[in-house]
Coordinates of C-alpha atoms in Angstrom, one line a residue:
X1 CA -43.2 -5.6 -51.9
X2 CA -41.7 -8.8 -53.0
X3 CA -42.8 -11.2 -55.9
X4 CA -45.5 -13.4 -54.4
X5 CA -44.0 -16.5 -56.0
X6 CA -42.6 -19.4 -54.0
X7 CA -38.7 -19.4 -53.5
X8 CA -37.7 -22.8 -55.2
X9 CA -35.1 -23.5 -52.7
X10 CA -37.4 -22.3 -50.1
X11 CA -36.7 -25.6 -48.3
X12 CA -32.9 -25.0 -48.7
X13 CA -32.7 -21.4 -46.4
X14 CA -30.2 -21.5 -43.9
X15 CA -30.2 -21.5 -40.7
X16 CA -28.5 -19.2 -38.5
X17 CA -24.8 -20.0 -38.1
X18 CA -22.1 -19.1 -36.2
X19 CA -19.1 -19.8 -38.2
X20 CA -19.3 -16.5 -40.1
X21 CA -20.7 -14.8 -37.4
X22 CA -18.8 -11.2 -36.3
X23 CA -18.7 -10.5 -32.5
X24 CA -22.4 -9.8 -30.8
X25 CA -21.5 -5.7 -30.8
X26 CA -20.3 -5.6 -34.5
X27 CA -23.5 -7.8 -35.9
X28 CA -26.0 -5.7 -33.5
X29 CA -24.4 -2.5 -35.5
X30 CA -24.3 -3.9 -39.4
X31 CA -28.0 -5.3 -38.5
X32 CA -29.6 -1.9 -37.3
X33 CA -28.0 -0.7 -40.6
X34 CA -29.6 -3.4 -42.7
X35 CA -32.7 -1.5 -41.4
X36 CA -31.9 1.0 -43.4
X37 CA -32.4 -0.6 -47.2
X38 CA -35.9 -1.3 -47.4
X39 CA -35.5 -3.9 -50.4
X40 CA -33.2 -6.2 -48.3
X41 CA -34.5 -5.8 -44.9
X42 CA -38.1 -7.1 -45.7
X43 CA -38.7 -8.1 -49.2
X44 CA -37.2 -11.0 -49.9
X45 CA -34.3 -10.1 -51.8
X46 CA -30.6 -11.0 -51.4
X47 CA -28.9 -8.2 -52.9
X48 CA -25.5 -8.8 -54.2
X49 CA -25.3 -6.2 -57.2
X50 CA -23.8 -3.1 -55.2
X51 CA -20.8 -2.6 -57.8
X52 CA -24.0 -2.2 -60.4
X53 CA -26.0 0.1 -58.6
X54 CA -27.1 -0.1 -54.8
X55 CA -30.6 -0.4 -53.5
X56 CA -31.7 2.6 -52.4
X57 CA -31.4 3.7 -48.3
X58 CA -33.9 5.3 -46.0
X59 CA -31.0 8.3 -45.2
X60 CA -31.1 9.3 -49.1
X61 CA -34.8 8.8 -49.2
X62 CA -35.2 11.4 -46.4
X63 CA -33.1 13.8 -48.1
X64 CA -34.3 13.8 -51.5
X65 CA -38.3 13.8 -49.6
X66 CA -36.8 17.0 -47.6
X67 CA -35.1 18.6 -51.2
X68 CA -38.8 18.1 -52.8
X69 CA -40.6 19.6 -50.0
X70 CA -38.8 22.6 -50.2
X71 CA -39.0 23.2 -53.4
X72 CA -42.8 23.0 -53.2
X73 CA -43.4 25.1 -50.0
X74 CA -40.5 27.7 -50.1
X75 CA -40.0 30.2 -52.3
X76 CA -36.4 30.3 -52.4
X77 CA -34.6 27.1 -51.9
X78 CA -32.3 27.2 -54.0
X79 CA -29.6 29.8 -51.9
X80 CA -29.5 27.0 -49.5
X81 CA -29.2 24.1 -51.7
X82 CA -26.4 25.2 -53.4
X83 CA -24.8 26.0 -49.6
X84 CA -25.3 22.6 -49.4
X85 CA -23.8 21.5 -52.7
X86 CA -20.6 23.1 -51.1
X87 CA -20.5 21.7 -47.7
X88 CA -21.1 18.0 -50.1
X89 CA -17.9 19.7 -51.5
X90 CA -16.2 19.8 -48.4
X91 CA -17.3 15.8 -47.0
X92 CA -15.6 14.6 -50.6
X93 CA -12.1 16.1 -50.3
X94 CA -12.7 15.2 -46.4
X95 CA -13.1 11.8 -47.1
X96 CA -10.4 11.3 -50.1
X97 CA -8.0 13.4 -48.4
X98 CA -8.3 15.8 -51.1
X99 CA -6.1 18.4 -48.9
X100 CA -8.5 21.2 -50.1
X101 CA -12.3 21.3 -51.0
X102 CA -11.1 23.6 -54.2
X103 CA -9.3 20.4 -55.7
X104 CA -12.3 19.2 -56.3
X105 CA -14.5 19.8 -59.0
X106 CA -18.5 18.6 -59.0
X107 CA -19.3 16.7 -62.5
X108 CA -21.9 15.0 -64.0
X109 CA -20.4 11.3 -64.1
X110 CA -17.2 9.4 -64.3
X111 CA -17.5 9.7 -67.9
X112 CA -17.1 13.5 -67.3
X113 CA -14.5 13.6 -64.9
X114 CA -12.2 11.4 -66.7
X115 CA -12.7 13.6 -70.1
X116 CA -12.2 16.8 -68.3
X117 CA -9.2 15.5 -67.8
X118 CA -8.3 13.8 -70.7
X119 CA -9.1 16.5 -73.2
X120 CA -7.2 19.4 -71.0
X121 CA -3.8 17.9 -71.2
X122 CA -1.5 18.8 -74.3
X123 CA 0.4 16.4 -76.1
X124 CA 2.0 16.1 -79.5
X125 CA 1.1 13.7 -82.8
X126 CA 3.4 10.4 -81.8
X127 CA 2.7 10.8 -78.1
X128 CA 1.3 8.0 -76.0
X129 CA -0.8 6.8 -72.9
X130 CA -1.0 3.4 -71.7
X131 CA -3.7 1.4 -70.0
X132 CA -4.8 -2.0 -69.4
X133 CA -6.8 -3.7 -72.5
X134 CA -9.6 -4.3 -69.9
X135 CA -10.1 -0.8 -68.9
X136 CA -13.5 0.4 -68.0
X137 CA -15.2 1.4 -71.8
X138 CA -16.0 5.0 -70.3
X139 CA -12.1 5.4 -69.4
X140 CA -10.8 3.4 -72.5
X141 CA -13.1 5.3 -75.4
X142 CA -11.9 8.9 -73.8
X143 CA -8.8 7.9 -75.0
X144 CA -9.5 6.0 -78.0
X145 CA -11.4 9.5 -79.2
X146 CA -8.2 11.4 -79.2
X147 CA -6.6 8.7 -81.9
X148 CA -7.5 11.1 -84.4
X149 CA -5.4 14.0 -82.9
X150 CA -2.5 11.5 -83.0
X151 CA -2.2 10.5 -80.0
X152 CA -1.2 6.8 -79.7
X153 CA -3.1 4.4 -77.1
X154 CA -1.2 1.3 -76.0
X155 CA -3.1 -1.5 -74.4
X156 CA -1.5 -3.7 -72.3
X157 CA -2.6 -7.6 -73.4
X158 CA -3.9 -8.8 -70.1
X159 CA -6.2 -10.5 -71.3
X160 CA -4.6 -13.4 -73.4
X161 CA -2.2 -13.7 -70.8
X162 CA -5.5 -14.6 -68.0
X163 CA -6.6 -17.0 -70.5
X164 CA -3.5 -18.9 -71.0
X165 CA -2.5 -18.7 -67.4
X166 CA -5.9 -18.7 -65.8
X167 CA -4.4 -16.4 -63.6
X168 CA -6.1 -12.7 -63.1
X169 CA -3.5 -10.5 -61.8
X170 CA -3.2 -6.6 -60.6
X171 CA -1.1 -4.5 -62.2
X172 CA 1.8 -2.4 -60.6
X173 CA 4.5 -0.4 -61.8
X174 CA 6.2 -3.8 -63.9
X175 CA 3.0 -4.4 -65.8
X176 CA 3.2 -1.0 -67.5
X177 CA 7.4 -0.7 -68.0
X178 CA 7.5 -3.1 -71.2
X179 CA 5.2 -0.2 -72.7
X180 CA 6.1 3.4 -71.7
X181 CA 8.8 5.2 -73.4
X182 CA 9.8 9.1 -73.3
X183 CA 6.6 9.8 -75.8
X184 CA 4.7 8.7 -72.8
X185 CA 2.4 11.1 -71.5
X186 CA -0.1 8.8 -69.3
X187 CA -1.1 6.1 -67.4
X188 CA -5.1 5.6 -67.4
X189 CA -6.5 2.6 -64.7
X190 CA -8.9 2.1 -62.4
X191 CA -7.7 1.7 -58.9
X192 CA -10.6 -1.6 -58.6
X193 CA -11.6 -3.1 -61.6
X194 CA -15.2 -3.6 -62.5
X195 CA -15.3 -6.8 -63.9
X196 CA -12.5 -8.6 -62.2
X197 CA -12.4 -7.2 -58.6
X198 CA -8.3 -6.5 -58.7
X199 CA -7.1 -3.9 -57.0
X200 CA -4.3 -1.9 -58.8
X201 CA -1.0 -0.8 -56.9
X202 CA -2.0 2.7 -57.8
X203 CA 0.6 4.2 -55.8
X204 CA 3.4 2.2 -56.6
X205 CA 2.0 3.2 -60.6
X206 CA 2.3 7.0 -59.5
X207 CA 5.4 6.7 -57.5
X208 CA 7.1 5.1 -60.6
X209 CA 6.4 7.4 -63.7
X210 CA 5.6 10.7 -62.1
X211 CA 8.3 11.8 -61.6
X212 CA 9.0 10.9 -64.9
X213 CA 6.4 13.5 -66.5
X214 CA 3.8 10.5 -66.8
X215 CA 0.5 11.8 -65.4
X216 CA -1.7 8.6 -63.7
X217 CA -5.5 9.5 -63.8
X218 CA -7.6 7.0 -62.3
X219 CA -11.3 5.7 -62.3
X220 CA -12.0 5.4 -58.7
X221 CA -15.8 4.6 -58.9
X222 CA -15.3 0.8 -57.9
X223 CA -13.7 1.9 -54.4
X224 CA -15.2 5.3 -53.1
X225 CA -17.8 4.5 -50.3
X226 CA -16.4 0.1 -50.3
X227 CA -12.7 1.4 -49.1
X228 CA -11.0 4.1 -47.4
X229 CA -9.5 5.9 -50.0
X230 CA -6.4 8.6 -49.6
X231 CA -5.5 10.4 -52.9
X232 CA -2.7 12.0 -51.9
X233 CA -1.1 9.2 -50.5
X234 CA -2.2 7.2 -53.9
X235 CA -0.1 9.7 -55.6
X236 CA -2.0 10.3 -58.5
X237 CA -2.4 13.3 -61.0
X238 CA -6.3 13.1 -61.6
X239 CA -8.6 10.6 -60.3
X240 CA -12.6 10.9 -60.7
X241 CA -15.4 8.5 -59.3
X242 CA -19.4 9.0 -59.4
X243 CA -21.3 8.7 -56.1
X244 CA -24.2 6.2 -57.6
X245 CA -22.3 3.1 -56.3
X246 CA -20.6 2.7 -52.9
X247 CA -21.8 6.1 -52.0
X248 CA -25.4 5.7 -52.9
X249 CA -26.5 8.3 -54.2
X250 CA -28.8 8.9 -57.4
X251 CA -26.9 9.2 -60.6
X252 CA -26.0 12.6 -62.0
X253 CA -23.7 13.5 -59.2
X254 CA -19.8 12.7 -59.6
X255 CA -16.5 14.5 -58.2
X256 CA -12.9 15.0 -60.7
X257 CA -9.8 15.8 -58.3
X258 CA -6.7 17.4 -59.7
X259 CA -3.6 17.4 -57.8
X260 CA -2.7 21.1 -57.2
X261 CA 1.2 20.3 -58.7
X262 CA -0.6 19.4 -61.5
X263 CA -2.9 22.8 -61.8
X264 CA 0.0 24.5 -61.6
X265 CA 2.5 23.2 -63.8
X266 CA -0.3 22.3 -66.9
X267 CA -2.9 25.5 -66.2
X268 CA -4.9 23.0 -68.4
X269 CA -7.7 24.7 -70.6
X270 CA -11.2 23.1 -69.9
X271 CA -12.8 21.6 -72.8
X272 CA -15.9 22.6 -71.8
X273 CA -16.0 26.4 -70.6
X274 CA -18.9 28.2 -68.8
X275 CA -19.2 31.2 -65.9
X276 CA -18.6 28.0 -63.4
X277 CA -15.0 28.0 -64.4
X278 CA -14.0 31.6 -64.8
X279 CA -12.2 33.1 -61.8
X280 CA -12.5 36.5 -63.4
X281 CA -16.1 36.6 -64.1
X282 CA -17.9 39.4 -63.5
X283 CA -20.9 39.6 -60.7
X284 CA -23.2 41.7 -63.1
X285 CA -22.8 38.7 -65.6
X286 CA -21.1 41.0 -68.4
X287 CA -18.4 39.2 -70.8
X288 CA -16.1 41.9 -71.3
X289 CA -13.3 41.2 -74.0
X290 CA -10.7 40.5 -71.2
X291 CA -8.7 37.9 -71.1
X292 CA -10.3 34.7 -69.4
X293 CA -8.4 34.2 -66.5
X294 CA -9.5 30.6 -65.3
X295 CA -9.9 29.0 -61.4
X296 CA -6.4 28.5 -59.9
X297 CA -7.7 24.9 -58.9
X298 CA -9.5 21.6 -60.1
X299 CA -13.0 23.9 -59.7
X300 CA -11.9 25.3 -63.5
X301 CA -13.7 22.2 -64.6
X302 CA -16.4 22.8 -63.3
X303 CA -20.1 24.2 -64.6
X304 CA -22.2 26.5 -62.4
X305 CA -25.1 24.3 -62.4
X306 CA -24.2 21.0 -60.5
X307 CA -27.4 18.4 -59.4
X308 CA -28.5 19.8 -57.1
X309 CA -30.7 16.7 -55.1
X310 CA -27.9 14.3 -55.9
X311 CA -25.9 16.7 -53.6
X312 CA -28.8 17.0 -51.4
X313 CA -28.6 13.2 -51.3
X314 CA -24.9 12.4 -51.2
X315 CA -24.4 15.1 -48.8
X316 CA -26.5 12.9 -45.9
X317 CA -25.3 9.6 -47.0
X318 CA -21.7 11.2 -46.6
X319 CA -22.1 12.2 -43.1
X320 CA -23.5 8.8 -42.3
X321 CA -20.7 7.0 -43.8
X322 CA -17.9 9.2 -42.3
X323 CA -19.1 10.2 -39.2
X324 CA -21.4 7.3 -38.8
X325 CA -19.9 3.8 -40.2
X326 CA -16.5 4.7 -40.8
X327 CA -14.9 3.6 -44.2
X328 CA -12.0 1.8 -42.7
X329 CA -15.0 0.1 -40.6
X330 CA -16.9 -0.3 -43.7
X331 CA -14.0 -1.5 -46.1
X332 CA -13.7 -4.7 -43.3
X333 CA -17.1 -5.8 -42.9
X334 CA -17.0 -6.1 -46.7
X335 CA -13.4 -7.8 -46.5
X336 CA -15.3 -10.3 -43.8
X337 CA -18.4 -10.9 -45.8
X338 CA -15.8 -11.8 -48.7
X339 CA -13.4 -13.9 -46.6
X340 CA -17.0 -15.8 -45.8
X341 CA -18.0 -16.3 -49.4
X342 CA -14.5 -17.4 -50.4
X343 CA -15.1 -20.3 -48.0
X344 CA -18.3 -21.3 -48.7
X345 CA -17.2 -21.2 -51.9
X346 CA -14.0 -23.1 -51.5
X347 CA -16.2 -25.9 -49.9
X348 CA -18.5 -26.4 -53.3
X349 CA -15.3 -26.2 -55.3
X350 CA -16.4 -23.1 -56.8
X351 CA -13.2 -21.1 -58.1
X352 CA -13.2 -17.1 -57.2
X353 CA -11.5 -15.0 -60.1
X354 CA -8.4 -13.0 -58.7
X355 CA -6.0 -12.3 -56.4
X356 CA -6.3 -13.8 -53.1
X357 CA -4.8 -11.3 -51.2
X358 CA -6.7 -8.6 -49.7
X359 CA -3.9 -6.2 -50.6
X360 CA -4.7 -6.9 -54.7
X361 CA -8.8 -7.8 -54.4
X362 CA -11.1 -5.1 -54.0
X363 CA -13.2 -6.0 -50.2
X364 CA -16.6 -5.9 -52.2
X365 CA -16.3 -7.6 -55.1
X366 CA -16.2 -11.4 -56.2
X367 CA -16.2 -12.5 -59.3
X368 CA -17.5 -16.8 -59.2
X369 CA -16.0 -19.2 -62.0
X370 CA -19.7 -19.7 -63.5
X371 CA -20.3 -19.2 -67.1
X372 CA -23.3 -21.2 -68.0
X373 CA -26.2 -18.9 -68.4
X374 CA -28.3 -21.3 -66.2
X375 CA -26.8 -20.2 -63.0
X376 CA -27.8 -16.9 -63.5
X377 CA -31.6 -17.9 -64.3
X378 CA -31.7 -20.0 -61.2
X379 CA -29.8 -17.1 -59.0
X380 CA -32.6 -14.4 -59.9
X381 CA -35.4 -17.0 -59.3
X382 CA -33.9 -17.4 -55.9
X383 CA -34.5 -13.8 -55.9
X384 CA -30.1 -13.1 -55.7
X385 CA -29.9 -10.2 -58.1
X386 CA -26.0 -10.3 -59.4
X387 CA -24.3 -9.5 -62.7
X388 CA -22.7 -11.7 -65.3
X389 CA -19.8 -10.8 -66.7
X390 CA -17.1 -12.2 -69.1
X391 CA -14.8 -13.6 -66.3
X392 CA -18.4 -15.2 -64.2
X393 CA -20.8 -14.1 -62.1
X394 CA -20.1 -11.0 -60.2
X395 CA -21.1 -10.9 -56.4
X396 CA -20.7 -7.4 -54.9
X397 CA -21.4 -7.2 -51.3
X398 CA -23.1 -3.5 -49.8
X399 CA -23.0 -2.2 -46.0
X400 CA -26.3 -3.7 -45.9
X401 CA -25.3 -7.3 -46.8
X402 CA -25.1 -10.1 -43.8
X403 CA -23.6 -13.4 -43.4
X404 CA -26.8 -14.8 -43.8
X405 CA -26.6 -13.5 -47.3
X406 CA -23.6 -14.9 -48.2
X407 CA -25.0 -18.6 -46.5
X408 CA -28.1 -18.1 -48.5
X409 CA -26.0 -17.4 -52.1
X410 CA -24.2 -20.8 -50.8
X411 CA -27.3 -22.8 -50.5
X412 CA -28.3 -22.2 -53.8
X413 CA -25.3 -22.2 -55.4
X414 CA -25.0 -25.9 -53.8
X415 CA -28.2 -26.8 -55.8
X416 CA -27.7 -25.5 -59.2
X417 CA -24.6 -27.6 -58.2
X418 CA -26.4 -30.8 -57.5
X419 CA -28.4 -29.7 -60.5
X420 CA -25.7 -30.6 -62.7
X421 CA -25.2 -26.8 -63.7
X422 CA -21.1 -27.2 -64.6
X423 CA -18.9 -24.9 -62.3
X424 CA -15.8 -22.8 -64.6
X425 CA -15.1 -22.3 -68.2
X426 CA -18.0 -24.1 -70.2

């Protein structure tokens, strides 16, 4: 239930408007989804912290109710759990256009993925990767870590050149020439980034310098389940993403695709090894002194035991978002709730952080020009739970977000306003 304490800007709730308003047949169909998210539907709260971590939804709660009464009332659940852990298999490479389920591998976290990665490819003392100084900290460290090896990491200074400019930019191909040479062996980036909402020309980085030996890996956690996503068109080596965010699932449960090519060429060596990534492993569980001959594919990286609920869970919410919303479908509510906030907020004079363009900005993510720590206070009393971050507030919209959230976030944005609460850099 929510807080029993009076909204201070009770008196300040919108009313129903039509400006933002989507035709009668798309609303009817985002509303009956709203129903679904039990926090925003009826407890008060406006909910604009999806690129933290989602509210839970009604279609995971059923699952993970349905994976706990199993395993008290059957006796052997576990057969067709892991059946389903598969098929979950199947709906990821389905929706990334993966090409085959085996090029994807099942992992903890991001965190995972991106080291399994990482710490399979071989390079030499003097050799370098390249990625943007404000790189997720789970991508960045992964590669800070293998310093010591010698491997030279080059960060690209974006941001001095934001504050000078005041200009946030995505990267393409250009931003990364000035810094790879023939030592190069990598281009890390996230395809959205977290804090900033750019959205990277991935492909146009892939197109570029793989074909000159430079493998891209990419942190796709801030697009899977907001966007459609298509890896092969994307062109990239690796790319990894958890399912805790736009894909709502419980944490634990995350996916690492390797491009086949890459498989191939590299037959990396995990750095973690179990039975899960042996393809010559023996069904009476021996571990004769052969040698290890490991999957032909990204399931190498792999461990046999995978979360099990989280694949329960993601495994409904997957066939609701594919078969039921659509990601393209998805990706352009989110692009309209964000073309509504972007003028509500161009009519308090409140800047957004970014490109413009929907071709650079992610369709969830906002980040407002709001640094004093007053307007967060006064957001979470209004009961709008958000994120503060180094560039402003971040606003990250969720399939269950309306226009009358973004009109609410307006309304009290235009009191801390006539508050006196400044608006940009303090």
């Amino acid at each position: 239930m929510a807080p029993s304490w009076v909204d201070p800007v009770a008196s300040l709730a919108p009313k129903p408007s039509l400006k933002n308003q989507p035709n009668s047949g798309s609303a009817s169909k985002w509303s009956a989804y709203r129903h679904l998210v039990p926090l925003v539907n009826s407890d008060g709260f406006t909910y604009l912290n999806a690129s933290f971590a989602p509210p839970s939804n009604l279609i995971v709660h059923d699952a993970i109710t349905r994976y706990s009464n199993d395993a008290l009332h059957s006796p052997a659940p576990k057969p067709e759990w892991q059946r389903i852990a598969e098929d979950t298999r199947n709906l990821i490479a389905q929706y990334i256009n993966a090409g085959s389920p085996d090029s994807i591998a099942l992992t903890r976290d991001t965190t995972e993925g991106l080291n399994c990665f990482i710490h399979s490819l071989k390079f030499e003392p003097g050799d370098n990767v390249v990625m943007l100084d404000s790189e997720h900290p789970n991508h960045a460290y992964a590669w800070m870590a293998l310093r010591a090896a010698g491997l030279e990491v080059r960060q690209i200074p974006t941001i001095a050149e934001a504050e000078k400019t005041g200009v946030v930019s995505a990267a393409n191909a250009d931003t990364f020439a000035p810094y790879i040479d023939e030592h190069t062996r990598a281009i890390g980036i996230s395809s959205i980034m977290f804090h900033s909402g750019q959205r990277n020309d991935v492909a146009g980085i892939s197109a570029t310098y793989r074909p000159k030996g430079i493998h891209v890996l990419v942190d796709l956690t801030q697009q899977v389940g907001f966007a459609d996503v298509d890896v092969q068109a994307l062109g990239v080596s690796a790319a990894a993403f958890s399912l805790h965010k736009g894909l709502n699932c419980p944490t634990g449960l995350a996916a690492l695709y390797v491009d086949p090519e890459v498989i191939a060429a590299e037959n990396p060596t995990p750095p973690i090894v179990g039975y899960g990534a042996i393809h010559n492993a023996r069904s009476d569980l021996l571990v004769p002194t052969d040698p290890i001959v490991y999957h032909p594919s990204t399931r190498r990286f792999e461990h046999l035991n995978v979360s099990l609920v989280a694949s329960a869970a993601a495994n409904a919410f997957l066939r609701f978002y594919l078969n039921g919303m659509g990601p393209r479908n998805v990706e352009e509510y989110l692009f309209s709730l964000g073309d509504a906030l972007r003028r509500e907020c161009q009519d308090l004079g409140i800047n957004i952080v970014g490109p413009a363009s929907r071709r650079e900005h992610a369709p969830h993510l906002y980040i407002l020009d709001l640094h004093d720590p007053r307007w967060t206070e006064h957001l979470v009393q209004n009961q709008i739970l958000i994120t503060p971050y180094r560039l402003g507030i971040r606003v990250s919209f969720g399939f269950y977000n309306n226009f009358q959230d973004v009109e609410k976030l307006a309304c009290v944005l235009k009191a801390g306003l006539e508050l006196k609460f400044p608006a940009g850099k303090i």
